[in-house]
Tab-separated table of N, CA, C and O in Angstrom:
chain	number	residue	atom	x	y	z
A	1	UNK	N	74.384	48.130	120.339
A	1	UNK	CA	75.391	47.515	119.492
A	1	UNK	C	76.482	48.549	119.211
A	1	UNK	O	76.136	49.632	118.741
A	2	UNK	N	77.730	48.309	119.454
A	2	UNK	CA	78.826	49.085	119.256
A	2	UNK	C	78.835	49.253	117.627
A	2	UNK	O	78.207	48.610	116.785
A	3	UNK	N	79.962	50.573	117.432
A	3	UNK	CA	79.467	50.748	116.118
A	3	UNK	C	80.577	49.759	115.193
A	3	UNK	O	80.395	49.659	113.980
A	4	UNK	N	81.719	49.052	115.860
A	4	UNK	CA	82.223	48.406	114.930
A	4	UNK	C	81.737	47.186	114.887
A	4	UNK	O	81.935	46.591	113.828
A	5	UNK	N	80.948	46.425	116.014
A	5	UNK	CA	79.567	45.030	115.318
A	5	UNK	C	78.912	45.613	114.181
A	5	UNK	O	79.038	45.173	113.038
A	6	UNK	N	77.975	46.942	114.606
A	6	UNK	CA	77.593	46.954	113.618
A	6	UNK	C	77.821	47.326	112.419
A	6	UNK	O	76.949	47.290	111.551
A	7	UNK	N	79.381	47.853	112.156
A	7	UNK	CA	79.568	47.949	110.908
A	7	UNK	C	80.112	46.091	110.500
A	7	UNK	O	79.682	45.635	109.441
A	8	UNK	N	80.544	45.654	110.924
A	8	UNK	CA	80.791	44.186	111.059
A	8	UNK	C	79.508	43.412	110.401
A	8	UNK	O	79.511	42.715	109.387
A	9	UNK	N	78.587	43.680	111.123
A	9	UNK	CA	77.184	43.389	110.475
A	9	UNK	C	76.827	43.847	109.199
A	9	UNK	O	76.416	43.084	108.325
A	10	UNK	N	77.002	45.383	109.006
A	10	UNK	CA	76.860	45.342	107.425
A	10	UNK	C	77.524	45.014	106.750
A	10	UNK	O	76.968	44.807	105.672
A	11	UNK	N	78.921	44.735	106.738
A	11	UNK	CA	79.899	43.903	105.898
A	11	UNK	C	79.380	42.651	105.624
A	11	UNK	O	79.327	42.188	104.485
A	12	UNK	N	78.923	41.978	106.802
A	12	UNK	CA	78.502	40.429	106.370
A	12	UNK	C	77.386	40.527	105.466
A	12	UNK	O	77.472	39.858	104.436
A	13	UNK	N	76.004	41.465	105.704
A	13	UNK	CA	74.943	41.584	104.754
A	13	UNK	C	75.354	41.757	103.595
A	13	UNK	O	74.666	41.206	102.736
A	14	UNK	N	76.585	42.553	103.099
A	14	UNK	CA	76.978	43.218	102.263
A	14	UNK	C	77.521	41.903	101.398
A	14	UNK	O	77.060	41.527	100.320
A	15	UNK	N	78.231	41.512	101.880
A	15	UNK	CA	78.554	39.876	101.378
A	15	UNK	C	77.282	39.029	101.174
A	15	UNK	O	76.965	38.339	100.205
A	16	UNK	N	76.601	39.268	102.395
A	16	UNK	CA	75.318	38.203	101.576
A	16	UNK	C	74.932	38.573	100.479
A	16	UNK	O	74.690	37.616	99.743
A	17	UNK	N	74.705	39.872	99.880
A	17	UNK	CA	73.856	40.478	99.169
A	17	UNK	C	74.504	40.590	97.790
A	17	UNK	O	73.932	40.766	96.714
A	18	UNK	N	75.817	40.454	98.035
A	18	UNK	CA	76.967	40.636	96.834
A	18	UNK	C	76.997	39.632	96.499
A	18	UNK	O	76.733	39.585	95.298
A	19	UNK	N	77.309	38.100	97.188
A	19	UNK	CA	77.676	37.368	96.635
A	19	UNK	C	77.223	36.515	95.317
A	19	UNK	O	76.019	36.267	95.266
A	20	UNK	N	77.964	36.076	94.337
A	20	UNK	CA	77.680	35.618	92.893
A	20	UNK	C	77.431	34.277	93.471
A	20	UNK	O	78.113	33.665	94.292
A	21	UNK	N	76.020	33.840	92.727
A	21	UNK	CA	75.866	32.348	93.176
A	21	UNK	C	75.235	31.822	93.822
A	21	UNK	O	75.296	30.609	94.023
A	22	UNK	N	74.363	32.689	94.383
A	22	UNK	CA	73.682	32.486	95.587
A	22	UNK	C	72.133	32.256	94.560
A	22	UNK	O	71.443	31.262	94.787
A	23	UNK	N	71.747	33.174	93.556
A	23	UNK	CA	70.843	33.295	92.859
A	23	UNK	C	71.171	33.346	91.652
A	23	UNK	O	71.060	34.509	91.266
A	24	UNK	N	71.676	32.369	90.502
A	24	UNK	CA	71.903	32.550	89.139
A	24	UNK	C	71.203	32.407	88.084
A	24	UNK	O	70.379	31.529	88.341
A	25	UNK	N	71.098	32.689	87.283
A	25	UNK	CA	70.069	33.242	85.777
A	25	UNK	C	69.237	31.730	86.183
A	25	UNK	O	69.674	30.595	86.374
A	26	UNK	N	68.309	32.111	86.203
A	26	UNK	CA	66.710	31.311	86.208
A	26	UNK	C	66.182	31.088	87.591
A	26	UNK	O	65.139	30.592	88.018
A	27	UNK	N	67.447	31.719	88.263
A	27	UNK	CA	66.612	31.671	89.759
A	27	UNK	C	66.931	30.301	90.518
A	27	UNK	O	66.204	29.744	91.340
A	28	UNK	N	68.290	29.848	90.016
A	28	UNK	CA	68.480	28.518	90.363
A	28	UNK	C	69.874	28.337	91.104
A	28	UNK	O	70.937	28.552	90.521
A	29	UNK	N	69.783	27.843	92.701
A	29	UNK	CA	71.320	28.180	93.315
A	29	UNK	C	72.605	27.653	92.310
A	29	UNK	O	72.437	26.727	91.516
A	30	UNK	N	73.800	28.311	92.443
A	30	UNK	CA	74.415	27.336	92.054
A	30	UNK	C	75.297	26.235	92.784
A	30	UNK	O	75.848	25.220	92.360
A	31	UNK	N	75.198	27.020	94.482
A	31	UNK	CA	75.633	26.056	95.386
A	31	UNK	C	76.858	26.401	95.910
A	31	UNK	O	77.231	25.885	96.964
A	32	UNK	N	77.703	27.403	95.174
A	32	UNK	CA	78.763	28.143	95.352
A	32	UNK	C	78.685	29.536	96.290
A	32	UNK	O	79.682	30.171	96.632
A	33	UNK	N	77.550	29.821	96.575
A	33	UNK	CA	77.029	31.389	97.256
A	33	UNK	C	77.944	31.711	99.071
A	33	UNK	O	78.483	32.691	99.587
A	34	UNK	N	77.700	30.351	99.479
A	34	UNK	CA	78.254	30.329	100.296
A	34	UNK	C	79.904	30.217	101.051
A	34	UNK	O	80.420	30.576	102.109
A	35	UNK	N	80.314	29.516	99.834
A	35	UNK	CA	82.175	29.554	99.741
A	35	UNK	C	82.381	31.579	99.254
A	35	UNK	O	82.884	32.422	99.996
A	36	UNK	N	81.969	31.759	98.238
A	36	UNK	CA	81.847	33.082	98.457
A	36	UNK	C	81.996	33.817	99.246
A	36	UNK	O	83.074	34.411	99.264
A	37	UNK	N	81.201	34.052	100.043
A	37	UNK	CA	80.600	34.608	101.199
A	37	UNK	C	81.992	34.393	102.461
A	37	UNK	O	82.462	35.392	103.006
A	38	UNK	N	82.499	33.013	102.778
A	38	UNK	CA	83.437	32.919	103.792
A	38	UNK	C	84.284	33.517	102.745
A	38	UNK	O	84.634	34.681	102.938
A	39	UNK	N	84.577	33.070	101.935
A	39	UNK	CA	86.138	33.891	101.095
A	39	UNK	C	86.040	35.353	101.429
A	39	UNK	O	86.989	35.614	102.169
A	40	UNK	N	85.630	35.951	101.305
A	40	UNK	CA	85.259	37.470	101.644
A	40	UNK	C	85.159	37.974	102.722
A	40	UNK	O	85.515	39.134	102.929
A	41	UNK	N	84.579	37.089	103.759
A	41	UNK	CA	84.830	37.153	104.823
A	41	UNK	C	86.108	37.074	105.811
A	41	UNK	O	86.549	37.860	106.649
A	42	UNK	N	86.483	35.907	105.401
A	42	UNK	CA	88.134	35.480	105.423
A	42	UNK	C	89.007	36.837	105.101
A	42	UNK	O	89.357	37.393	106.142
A	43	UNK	N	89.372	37.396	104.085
A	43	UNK	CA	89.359	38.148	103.643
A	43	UNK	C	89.601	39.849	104.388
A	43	UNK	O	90.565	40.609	104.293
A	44	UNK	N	88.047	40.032	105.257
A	44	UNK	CA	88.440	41.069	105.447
A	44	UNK	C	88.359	40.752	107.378
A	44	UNK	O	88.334	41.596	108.273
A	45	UNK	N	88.336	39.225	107.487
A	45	UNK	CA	88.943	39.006	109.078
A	45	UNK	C	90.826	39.519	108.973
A	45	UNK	O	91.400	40.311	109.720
A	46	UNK	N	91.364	38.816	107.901
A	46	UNK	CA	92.635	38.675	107.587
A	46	UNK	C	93.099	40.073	107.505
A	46	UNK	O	94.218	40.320	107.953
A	47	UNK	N	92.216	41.251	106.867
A	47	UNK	CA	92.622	42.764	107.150
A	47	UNK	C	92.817	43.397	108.517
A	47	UNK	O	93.708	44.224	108.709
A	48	UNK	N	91.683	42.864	109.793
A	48	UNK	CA	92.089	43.387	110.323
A	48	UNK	C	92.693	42.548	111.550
A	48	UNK	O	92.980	43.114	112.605
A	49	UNK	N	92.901	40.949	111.329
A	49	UNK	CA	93.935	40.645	111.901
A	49	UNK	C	95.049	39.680	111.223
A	49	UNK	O	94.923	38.513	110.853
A	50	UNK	N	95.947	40.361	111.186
A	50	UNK	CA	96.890	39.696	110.160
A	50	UNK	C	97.847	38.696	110.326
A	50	UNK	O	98.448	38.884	111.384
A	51	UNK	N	98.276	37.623	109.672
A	51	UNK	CA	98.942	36.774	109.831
A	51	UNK	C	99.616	36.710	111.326
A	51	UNK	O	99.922	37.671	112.031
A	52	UNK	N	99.749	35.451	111.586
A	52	UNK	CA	100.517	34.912	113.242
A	52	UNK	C	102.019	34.804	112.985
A	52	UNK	O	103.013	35.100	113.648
A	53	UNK	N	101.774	34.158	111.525
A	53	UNK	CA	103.356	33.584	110.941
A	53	UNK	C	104.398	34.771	110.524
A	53	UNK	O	105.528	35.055	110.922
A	54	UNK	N	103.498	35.359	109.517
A	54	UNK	CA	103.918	36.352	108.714
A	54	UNK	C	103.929	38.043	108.874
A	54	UNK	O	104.799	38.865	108.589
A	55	UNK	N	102.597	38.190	109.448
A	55	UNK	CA	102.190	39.406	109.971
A	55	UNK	C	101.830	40.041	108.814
A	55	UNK	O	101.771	41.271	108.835
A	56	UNK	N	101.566	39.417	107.759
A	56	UNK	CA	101.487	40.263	106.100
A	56	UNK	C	99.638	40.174	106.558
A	56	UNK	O	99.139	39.285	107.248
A	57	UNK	N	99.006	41.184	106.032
A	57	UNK	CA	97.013	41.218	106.231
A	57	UNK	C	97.001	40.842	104.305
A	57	UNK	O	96.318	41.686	103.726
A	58	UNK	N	97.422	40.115	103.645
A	58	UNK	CA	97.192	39.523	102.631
A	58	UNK	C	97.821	38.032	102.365
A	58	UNK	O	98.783	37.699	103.057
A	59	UNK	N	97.205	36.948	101.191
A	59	UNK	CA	97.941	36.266	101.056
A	59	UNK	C	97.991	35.006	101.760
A	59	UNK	O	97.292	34.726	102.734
A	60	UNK	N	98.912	34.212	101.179
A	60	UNK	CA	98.692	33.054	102.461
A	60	UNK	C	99.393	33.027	103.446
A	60	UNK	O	100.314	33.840	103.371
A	61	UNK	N	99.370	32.428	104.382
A	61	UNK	CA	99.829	32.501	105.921
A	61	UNK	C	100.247	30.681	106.864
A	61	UNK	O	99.553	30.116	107.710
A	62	UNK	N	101.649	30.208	106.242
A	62	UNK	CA	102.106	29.237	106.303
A	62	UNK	C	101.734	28.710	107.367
A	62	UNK	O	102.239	29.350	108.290
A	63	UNK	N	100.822	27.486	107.920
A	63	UNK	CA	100.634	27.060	109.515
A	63	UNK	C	99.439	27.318	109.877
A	63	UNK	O	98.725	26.902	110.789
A	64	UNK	N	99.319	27.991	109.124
A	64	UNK	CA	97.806	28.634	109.817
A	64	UNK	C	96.541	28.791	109.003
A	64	UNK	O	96.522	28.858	107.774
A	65	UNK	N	95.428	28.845	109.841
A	65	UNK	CA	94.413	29.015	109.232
A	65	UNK	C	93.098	29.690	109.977
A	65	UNK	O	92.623	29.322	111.051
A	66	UNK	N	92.497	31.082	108.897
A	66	UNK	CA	91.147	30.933	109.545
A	66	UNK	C	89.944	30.470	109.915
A	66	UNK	O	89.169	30.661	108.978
A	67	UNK	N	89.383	29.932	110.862
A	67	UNK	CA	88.453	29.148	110.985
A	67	UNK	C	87.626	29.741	111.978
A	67	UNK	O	88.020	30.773	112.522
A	68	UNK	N	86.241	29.100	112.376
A	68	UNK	CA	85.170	29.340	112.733
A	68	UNK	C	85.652	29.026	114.787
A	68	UNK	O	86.247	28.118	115.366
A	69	UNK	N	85.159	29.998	115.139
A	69	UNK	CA	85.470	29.678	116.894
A	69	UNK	C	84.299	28.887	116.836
A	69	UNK	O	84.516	28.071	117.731
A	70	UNK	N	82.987	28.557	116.261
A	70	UNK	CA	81.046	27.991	116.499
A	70	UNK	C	81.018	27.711	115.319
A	70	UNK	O	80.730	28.528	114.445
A	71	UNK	N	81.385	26.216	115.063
A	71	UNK	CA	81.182	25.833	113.111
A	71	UNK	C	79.446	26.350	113.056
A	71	UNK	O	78.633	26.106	113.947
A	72	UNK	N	79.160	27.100	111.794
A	72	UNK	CA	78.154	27.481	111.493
A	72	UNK	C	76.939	26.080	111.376
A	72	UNK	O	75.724	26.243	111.488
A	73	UNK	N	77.434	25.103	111.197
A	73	UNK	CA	76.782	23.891	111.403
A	73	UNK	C	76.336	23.518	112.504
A	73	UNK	O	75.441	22.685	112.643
A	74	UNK	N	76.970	24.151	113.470
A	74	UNK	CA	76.695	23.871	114.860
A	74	UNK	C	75.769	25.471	115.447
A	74	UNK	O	75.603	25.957	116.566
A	75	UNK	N	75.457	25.775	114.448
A	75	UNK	CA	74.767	27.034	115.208
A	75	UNK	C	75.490	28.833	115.131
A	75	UNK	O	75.027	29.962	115.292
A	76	UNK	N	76.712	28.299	114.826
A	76	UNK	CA	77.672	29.525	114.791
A	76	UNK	C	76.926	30.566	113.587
A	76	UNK	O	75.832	30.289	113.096
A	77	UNK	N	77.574	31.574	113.281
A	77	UNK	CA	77.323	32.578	112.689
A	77	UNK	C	78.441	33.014	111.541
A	77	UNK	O	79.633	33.100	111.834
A	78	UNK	N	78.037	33.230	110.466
A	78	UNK	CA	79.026	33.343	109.455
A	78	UNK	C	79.631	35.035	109.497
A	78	UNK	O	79.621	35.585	108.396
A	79	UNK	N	80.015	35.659	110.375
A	79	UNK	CA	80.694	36.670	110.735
A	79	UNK	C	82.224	36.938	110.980
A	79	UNK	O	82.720	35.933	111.489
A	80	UNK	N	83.076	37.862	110.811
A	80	UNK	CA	83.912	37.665	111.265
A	80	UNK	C	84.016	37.654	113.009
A	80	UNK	O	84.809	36.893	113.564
A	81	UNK	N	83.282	38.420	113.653
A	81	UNK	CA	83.511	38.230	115.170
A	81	UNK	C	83.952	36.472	115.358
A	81	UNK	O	84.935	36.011	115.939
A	82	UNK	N	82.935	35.802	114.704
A	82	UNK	CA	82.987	34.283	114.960
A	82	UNK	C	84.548	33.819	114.363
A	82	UNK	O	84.529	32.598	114.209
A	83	UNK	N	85.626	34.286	114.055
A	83	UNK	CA	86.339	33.715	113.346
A	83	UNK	C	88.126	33.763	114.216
A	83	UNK	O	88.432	34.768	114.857
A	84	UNK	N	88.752	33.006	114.138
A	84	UNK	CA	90.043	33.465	114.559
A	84	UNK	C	91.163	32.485	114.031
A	84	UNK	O	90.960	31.294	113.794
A	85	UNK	N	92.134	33.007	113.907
A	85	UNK	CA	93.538	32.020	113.462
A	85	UNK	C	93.815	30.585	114.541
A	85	UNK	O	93.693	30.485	115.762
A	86	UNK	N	94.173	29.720	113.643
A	86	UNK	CA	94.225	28.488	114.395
A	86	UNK	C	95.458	27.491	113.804
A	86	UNK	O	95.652	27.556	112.591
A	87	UNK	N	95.961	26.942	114.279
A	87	UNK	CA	97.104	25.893	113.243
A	87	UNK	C	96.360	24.933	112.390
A	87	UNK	O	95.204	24.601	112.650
A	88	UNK	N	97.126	24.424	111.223
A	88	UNK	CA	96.298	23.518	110.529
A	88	UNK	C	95.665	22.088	111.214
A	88	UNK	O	94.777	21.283	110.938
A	89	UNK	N	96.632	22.274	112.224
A	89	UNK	CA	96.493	21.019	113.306
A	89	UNK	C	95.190	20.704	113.804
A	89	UNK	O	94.672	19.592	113.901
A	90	UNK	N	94.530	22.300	114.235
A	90	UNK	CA	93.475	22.340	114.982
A	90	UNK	C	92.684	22.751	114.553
A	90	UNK	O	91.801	23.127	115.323
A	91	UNK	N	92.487	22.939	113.160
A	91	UNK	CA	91.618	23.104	112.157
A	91	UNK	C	91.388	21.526	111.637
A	91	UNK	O	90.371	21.541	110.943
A	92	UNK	N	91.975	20.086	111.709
A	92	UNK	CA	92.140	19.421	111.373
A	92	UNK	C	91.130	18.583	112.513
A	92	UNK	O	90.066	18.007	112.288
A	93	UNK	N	91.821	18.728	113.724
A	93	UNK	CA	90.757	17.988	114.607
A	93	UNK	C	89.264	18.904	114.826
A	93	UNK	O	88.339	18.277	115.342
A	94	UNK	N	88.989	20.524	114.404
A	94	UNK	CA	87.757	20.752	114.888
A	94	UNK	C	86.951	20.610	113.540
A	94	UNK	O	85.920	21.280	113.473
A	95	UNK	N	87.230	19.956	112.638
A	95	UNK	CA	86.696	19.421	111.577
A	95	UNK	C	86.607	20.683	110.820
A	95	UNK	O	85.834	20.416	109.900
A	96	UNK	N	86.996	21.979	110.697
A	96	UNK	CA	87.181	23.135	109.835
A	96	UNK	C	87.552	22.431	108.061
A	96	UNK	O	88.137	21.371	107.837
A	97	UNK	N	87.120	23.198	107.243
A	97	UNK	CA	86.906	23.111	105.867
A	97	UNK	C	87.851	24.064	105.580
A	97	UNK	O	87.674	25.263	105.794
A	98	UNK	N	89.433	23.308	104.827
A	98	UNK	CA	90.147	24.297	104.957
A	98	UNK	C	90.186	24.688	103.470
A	98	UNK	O	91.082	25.441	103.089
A	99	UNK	N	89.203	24.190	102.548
A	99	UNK	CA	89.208	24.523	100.953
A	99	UNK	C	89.182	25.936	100.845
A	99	UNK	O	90.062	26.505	100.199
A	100	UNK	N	88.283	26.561	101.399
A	100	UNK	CA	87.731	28.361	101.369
A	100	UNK	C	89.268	29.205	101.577
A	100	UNK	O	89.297	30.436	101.607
């Protein structure tokens, strides 16, 4: 494993492990753990590839959106490797969740 997967990999653990919500006071999900988790992810895909429109690595990014190349529903992986910029268009037909 190259060393930027695997630092890639500990970022995502790092997010699993961070995220608020996943386990809240009594030990009870709150169902939110996982929007988390892509926000953060999103996040630091968007650091190191930055806007198409804008070219700004923060912020929003008019037209566009990050989304999943393997919806995690379908088997994909909640990583950034799995992730890349797409128009809202085609976030629209690959059924992407553009709330996060």
């Amino acid at each position: 494993m190259s060393s930027r997967r695997a630092a890639l990999t500990r970022l995502t653990w790092l997010a699993l492990a961070l995220a608020p919500g996943i386990a809240a006071a009594g030990g009870k999900s709150t169902g939110s753990g996982i929007q988390d988790i892509q926000r953060q992810l999103r996040l630091v895909y968007q650091q190191k590839n930055p806007c198409p429109a804008t070219g700004r690595t923060t912020g929003n990014c008019p037209g566009w959106f990050v989304g999943y190349i393997v919806l995690p529903k379908h088997g994909g992986r909640y990583d950034t490797a799995n992730m890349r910029w797409m128009t809202d268009d085609e976030a629209v037909k690959t059924g992407q969740d553009m709330r996060w």
